[in-house]
Short mmCIF file of C-alpha atoms (C1' of nucleotides) in Angstrom, two decimals:
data_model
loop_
_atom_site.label_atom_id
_atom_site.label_comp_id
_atom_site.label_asym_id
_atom_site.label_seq_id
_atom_site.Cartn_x
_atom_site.Cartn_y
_atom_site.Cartn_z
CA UNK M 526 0.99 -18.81 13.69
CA UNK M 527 -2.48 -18.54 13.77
CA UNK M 528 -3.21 -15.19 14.42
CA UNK M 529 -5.06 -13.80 12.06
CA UNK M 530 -5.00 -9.87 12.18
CA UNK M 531 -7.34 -8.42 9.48
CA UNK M 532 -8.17 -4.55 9.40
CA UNK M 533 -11.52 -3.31 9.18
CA UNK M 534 -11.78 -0.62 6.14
CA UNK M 535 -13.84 2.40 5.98
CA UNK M 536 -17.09 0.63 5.32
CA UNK M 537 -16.53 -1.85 8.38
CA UNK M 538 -15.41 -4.81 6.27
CA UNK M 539 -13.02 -6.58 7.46
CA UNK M 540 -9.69 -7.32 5.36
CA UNK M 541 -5.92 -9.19 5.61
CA UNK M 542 -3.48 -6.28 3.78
CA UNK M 543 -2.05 -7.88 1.16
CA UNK M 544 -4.56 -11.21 1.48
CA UNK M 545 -7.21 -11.59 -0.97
CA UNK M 546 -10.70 -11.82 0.16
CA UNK M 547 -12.06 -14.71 0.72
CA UNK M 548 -13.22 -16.75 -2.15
CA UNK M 549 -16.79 -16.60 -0.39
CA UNK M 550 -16.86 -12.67 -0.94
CA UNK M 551 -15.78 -12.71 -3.97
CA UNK M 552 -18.50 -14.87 -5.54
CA UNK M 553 -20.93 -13.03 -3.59
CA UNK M 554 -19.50 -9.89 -5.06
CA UNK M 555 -20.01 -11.87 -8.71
CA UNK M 556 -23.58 -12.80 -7.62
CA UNK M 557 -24.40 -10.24 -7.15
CA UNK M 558 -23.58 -8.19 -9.94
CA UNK M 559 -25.23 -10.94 -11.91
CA UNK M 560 -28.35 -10.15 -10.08
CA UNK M 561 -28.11 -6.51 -11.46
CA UNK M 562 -27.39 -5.12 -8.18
CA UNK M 563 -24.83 -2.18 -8.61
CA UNK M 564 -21.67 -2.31 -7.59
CA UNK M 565 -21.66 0.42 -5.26
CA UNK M 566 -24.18 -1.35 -3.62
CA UNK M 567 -22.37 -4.71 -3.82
CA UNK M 568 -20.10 -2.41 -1.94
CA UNK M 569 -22.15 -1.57 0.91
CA UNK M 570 -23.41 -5.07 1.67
CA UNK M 571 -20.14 -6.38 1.51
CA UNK M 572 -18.16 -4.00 3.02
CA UNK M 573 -15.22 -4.02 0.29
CA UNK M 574 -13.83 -0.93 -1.06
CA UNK M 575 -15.75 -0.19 -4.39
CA UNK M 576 -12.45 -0.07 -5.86
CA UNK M 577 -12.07 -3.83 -4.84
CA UNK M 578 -15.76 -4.28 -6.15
CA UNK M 579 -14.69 -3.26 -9.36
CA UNK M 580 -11.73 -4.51 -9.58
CA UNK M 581 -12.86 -8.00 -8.81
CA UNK M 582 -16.05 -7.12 -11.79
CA UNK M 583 -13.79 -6.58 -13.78
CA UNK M 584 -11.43 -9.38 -14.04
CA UNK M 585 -14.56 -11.72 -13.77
CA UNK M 586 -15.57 -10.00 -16.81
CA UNK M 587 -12.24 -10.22 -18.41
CA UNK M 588 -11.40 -13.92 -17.39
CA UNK M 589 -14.19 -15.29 -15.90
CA UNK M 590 -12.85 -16.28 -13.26
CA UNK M 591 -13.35 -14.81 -9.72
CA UNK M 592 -10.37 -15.96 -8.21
CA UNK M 593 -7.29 -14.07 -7.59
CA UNK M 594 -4.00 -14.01 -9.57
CA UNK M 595 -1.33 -16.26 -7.98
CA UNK M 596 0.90 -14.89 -5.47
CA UNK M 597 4.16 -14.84 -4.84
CA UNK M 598 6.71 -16.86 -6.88
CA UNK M 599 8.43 -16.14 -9.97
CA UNK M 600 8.18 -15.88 -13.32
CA UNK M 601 9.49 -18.83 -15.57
CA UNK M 602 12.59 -17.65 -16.62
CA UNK M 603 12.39 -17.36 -20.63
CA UNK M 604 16.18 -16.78 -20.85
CA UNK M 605 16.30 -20.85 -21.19
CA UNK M 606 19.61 -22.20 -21.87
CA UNK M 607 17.96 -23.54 -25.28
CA UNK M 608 17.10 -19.79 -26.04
CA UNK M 609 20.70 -18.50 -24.92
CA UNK M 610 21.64 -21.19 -27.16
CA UNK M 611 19.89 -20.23 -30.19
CA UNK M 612 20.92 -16.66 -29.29
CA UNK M 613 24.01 -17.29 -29.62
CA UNK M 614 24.06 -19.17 -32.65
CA UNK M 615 22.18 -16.47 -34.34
CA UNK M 616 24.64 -13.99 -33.45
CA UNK M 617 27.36 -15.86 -34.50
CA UNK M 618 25.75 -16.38 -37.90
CA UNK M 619 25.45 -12.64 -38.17
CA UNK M 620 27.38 -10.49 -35.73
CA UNK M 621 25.68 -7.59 -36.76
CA UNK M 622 22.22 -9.04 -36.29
CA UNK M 623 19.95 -6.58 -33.77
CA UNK M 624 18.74 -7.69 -30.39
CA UNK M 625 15.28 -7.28 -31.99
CA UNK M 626 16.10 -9.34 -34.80
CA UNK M 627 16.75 -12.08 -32.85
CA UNK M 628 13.31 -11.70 -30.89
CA UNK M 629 11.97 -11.55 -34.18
CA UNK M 630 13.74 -14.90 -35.07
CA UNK M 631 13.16 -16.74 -32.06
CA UNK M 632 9.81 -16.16 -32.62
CA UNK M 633 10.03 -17.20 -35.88
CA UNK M 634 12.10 -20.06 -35.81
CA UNK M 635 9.29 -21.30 -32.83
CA UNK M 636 12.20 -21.62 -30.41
CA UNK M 637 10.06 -18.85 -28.35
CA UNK M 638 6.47 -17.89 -28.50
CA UNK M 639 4.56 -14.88 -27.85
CA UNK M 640 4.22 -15.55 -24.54
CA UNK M 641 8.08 -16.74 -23.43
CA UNK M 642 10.17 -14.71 -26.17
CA UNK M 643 12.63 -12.62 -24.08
CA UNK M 644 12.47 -9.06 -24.36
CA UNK M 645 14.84 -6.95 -26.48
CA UNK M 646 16.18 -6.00 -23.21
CA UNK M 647 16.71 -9.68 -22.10
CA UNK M 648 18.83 -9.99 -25.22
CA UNK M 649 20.84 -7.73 -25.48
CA UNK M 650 21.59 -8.70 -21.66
CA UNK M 651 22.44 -12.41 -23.15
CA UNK M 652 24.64 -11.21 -25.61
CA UNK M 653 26.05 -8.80 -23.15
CA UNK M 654 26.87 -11.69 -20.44
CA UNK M 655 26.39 -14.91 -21.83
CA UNK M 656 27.60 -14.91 -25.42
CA UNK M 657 29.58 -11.68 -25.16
CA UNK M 658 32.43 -11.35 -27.41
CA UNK M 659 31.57 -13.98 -30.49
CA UNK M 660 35.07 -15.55 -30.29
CA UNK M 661 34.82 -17.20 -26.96
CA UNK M 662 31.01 -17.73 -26.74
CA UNK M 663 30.89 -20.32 -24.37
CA UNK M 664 32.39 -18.44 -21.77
CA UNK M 665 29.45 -18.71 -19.68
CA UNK M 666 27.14 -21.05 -20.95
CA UNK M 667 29.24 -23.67 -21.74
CA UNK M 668 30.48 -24.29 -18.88
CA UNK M 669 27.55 -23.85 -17.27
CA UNK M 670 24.63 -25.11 -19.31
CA UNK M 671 25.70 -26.19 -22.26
CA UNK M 672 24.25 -29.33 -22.70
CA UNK M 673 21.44 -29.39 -25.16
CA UNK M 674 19.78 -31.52 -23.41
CA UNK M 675 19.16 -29.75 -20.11
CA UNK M 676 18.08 -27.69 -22.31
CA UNK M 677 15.68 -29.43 -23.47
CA UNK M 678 14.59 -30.51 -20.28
CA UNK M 679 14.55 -27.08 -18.74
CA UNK M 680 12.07 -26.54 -21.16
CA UNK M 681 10.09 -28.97 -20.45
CA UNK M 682 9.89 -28.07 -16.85
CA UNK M 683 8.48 -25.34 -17.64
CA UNK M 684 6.32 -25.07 -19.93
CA UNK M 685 4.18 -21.75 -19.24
CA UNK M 686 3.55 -19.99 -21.46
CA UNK M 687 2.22 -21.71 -23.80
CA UNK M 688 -1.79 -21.36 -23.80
CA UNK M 689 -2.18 -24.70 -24.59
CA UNK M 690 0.55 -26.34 -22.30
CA UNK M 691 -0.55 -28.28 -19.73
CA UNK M 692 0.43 -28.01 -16.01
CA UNK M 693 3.49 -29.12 -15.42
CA UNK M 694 2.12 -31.70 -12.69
CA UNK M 695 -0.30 -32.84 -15.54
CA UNK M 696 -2.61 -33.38 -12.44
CA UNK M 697 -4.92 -30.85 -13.74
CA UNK M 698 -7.58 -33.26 -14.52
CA UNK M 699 -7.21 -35.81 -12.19
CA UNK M 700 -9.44 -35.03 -10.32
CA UNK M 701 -11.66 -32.90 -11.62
CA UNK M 702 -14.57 -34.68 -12.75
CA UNK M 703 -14.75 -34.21 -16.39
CA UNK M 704 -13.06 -31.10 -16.48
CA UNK M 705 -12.36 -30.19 -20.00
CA UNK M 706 -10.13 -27.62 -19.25
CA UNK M 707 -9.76 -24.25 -20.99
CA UNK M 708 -6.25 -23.60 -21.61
CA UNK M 709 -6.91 -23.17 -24.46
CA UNK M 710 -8.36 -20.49 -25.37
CA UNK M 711 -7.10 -17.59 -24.02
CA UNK M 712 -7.61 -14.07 -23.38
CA UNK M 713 -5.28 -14.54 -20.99
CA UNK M 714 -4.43 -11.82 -19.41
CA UNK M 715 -0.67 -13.37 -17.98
CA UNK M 716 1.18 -15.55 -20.56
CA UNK M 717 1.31 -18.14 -19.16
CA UNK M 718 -1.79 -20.31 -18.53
CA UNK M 719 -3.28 -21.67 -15.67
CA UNK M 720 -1.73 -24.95 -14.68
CA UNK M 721 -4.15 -25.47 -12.10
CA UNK M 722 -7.61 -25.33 -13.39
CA UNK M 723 -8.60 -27.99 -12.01
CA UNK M 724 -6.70 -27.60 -8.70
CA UNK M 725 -8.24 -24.48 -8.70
CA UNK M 726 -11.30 -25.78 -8.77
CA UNK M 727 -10.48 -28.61 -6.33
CA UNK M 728 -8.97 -25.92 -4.27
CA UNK M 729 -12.14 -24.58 -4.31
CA UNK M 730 -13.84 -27.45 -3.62
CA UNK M 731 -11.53 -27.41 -0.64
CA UNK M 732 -13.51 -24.70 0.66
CA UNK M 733 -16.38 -26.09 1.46
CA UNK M 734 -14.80 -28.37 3.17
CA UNK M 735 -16.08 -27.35 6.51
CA UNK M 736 -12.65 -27.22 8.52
CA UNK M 737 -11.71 -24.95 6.48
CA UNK M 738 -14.05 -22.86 7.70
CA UNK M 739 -12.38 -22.98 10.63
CA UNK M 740 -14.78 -23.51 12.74
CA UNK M 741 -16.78 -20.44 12.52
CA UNK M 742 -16.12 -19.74 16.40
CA UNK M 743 -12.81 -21.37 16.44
CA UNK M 744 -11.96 -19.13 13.70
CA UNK M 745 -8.42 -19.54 12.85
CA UNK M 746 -8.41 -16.81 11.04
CA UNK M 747 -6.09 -16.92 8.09
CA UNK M 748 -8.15 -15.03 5.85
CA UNK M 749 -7.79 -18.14 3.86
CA UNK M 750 -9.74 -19.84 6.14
CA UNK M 751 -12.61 -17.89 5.88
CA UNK M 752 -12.64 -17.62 2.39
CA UNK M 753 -12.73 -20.58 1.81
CA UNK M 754 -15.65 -21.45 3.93
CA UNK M 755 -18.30 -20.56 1.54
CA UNK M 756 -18.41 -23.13 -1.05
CA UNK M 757 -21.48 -22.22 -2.03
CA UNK M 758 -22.58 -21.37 -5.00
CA UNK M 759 -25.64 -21.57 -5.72
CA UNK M 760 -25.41 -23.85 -8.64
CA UNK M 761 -27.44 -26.69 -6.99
CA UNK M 762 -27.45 -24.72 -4.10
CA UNK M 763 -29.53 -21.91 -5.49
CA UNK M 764 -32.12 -24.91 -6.21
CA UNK M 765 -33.18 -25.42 -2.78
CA UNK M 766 -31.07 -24.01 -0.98
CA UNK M 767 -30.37 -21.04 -2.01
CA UNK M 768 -31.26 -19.51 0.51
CA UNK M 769 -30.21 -21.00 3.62
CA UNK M 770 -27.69 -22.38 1.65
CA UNK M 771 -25.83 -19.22 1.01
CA UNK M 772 -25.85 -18.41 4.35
CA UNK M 773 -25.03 -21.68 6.29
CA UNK M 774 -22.96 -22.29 3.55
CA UNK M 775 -20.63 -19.75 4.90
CA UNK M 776 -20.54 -21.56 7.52
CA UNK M 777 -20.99 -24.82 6.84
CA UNK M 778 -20.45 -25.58 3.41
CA UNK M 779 -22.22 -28.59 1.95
CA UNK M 780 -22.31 -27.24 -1.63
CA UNK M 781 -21.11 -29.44 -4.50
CA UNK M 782 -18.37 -27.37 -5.87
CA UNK M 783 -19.39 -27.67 -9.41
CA UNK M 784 -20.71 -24.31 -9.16
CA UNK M 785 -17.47 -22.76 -8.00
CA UNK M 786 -15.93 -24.25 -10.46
CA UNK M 787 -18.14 -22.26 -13.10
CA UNK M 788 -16.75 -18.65 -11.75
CA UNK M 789 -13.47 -20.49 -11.21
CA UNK M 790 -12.07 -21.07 -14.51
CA UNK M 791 -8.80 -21.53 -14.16
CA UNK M 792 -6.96 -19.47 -11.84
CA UNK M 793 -4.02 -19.87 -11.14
CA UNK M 794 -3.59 -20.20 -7.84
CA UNK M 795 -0.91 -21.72 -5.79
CA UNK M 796 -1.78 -24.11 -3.47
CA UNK M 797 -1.26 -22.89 -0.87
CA UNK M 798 -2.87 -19.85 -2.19
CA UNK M 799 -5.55 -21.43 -2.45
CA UNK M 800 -8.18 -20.53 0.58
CA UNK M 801 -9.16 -23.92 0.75
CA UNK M 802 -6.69 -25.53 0.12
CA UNK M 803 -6.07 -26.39 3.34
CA UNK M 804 -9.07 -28.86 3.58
CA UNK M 805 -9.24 -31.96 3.21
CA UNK M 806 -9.40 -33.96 0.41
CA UNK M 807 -9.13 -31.55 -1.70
CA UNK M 808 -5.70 -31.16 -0.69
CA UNK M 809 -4.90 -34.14 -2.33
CA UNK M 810 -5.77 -33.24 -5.73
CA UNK M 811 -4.36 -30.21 -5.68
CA UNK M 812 -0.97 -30.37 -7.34
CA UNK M 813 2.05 -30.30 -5.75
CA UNK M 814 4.00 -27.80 -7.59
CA UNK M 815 2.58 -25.27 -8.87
CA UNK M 816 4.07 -23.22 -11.93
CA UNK M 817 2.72 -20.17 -13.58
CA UNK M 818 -0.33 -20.14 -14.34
CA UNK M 819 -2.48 -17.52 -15.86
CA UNK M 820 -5.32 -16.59 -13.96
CA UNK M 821 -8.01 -16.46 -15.43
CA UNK M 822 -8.22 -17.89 -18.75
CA UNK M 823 -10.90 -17.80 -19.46
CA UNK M 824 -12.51 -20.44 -19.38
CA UNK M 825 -15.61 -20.54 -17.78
CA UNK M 826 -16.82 -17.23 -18.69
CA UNK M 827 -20.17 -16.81 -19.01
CA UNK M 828 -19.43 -16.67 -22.38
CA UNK M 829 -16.88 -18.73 -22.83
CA UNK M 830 -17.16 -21.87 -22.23
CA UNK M 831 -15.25 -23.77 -20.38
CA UNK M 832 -17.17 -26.53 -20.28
CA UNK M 833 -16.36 -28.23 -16.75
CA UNK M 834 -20.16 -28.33 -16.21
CA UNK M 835 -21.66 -27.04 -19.18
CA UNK M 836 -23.85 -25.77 -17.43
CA UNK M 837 -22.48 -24.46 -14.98
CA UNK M 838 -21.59 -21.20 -15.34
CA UNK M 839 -24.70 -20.70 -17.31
CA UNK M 840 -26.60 -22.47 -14.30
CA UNK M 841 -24.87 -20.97 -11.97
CA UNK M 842 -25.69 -17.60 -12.87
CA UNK M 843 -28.83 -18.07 -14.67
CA UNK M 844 -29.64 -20.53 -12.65
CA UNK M 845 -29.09 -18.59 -10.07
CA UNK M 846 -31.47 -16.29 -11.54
CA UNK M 847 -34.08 -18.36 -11.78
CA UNK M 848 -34.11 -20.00 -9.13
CA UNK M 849 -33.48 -16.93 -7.08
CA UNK M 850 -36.21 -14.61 -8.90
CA UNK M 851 -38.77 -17.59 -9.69
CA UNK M 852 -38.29 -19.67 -6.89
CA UNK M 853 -39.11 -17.08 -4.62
CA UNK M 854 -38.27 -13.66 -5.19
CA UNK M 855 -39.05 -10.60 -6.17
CA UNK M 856 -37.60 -9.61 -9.26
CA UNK M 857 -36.28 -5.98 -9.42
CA UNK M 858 -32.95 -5.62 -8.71
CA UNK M 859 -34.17 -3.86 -6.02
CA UNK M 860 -36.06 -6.38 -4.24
CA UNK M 861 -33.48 -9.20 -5.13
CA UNK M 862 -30.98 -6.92 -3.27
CA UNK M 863 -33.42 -6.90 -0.55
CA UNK M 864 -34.18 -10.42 -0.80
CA UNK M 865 -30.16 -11.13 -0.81
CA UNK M 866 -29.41 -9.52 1.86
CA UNK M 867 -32.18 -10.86 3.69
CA UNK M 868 -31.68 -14.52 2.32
CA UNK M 869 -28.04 -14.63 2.87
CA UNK M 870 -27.60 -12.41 5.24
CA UNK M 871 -25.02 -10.53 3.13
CA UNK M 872 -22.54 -10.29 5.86
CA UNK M 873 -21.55 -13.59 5.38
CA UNK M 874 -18.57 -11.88 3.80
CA UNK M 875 -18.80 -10.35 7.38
CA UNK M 876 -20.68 -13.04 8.90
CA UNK M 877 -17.40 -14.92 8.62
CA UNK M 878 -15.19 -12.31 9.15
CA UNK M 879 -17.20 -10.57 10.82
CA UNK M 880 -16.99 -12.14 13.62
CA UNK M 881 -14.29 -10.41 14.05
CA UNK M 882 -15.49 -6.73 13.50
"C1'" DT W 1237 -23.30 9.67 -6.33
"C1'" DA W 1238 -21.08 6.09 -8.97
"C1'" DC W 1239 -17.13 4.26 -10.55
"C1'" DG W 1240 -12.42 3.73 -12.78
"C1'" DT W 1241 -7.73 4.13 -11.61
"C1'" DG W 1242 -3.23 4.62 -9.48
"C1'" DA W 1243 -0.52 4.96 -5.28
"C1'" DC W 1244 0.43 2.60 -1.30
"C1'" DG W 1245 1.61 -0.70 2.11
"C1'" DG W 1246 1.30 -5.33 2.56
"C1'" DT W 1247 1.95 -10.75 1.58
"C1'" DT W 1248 3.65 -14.54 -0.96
"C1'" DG W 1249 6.77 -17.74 -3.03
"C1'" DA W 1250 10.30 -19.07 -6.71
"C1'" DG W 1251 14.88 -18.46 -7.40
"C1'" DA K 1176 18.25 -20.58 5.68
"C1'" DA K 1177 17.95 -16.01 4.60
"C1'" DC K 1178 17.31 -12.84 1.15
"C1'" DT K 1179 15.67 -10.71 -3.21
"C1'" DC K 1180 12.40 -9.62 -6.35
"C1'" DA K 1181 8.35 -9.47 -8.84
"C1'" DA K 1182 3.93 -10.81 -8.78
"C1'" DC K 1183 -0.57 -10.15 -6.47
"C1'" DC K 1184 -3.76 -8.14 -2.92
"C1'" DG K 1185 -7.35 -4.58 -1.01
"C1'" DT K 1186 -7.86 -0.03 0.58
"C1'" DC K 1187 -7.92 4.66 -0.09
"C1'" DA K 1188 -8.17 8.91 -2.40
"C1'" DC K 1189 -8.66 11.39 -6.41
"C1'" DG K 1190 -10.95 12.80 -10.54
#
DNA sequence: TACGTGACGGTTGAG
DNA sequence: AACTCAACCGTCACG
């Protein structure tokens, strides 16, 4: 169970096919950018395919968050009974009414939104095999699912899409220490929004829990392990630590996850998705079940403002810049790419992983 | 050379 | 419990 079997790429990094990098790499690779360092660059310290580089750029850009997309699972069904129901009632008011009429009027009639209304497709499907010929419509659904109710309840476990919805597990702010979270807004990407912002972010938080690291020489090596190991972002971290911080903090991450939490909006991330989540305490907050989420709303986007730590994201990157270029370094890109590499030893993406190459 | 993008082979997890 | 399927991943190669 514990083998971990990553593949080094052409540029010597170290990767798990089909495994995201490690949370730690991925900030770096955010860093970094921030810094003005060029991605190809970012590339070459790292060791992650430019394409990943950019790829990771870019959805920080888009969502502001530098986590991945959830894995695995499926999507929410949007062919609720309620909206088989409301099919079928439509098409028995009008026979002749078009699969995209119906769309149209589920959207209208707020039984669907944007974000759950089943495609033309879907419908025509419904009326196809659920509601069929008009003069026996129940043959499916009622016996199956007719009951309103479920209906109703079906919806309510699963609420998705809606932008504003909440996580099903409503844990989202338990524990998160005044975390306003985003849902709300959202360019989001997915429809359906990120349940576990604050999980997220405790997931984060997770990684710096040290086990998680897995013991840098122990090195369990689920690539979530090591990702997880860096909980360091600078945010305070950059004050004094920066430094050392970074690079220790691969290892031994002491971090306050506040930071994190400002490049890790709300991504939706399954628990057990969730490189850290493994840890310890963090574990606890992070919600059980976890539903759709859209990655990245948003939220803390340097621009955006999720506001977990209003400052955060803004502190984390410009104080990141500060405290990198004032406290003690140079400031040309140039030189701060020097002084990052030197300072934190840029292979912690490999440092950690790189133990094994 | 830098970088965006799509194909590809892989993992994950809900249903 | 095993399987399916659709989502995501990072790498690689191409332009």
């Amino acid at each position: 169970m514990e083998q971990t079997y990553g593949e080094v790429n052409q540029l010597g990094g170290v990767f798990v096919n089909g495994r995201p990098l490690p949370n730690a790499i991925r900030l770096r690779i955010v860093e970094l950018a921030q810094l003005g360092i060029r991605p190809c660059d970012i590339s070459r310290q790292l060791r992650v395919s430019h394409g990943c580089v950019s790829k990771i750029l870019a959805r920080y850009n888009e969502t502001g968050s530098i986590l991945p997309g959830a894995i695995g699972g499926s999507k929410p069904r949007v062919t609720t009974p309620n909206v088989v129901k409301n099919i079928r009632e439509y098409k028995q008011s009008d026979p002749g009414i078009f699969a995209w009429e119906i769309r149209d009027r589920l959207l209208a009639d707020g039984v669907c939104d944007k974000y759950n209304v089943p495609s033309v497709s879907s419908i025509s499907r419904i009326l196809r095999n659920k509601i069929g010929n008009l003069s026996q419509p129940n043959q499916y659904e009622s016996g199956k699912q007719a009951h309103p109710q479920s209906t109703l309840s079906y919806n309510h476990i699963y609420p998705y899409s809606y932008p504003n919805a909440m996580s099903p597990s409503g844990t989202k702010m338990s524990g998160a220490p005044g975390v306003p979270v985003p849902g709300a807004h959202v360019s989001i990407p997915r429809g359906w929004p990120s349940a576990h912002t604050v999980s997220n972010i405790l997931g984060i938080r997770a990684f710096m829990d040290p086990s998680a690291i897995a013991g840098a020489e122990g090195y369990a090596p689920k690539m979530e392990e090591w990702g997880v190991s860096r909980g360091t972002f600078p945010s305070h971290g950059v004050n004094g630590m920066d430094k050392s911080a970074i690079e220790t903090d691969m290892k031994y991450s002491h971090q306050p996850p506040s930071t994190l939490s400002s490049y890790v909006p709300a991504c939706a991330y399954s628990p057990s998705n969730q490189y850290g989540v493994y840890g310890g305490p963090a574990g606890g907050y992070v919600a059980p079940g976890h539903h759709w989420q859209t990655q990245g709303t948003s939220l803390s986007h340097p621009g955006g403002g999720v506001p977990m730590h209003p400052t955060d994201l803004h502190s984390s990157m410009a104080f990141k810049h500060a405290a990198r270029d004032g406290d003690r370094k140079p400031q040309s890109p140039l030189s701060k790419l020097e002084a990052l590499s030197g300072i934190h030893g840029i292979s912690l993406s490999c440092s950690s992983s790189s133990s094994s190459s």
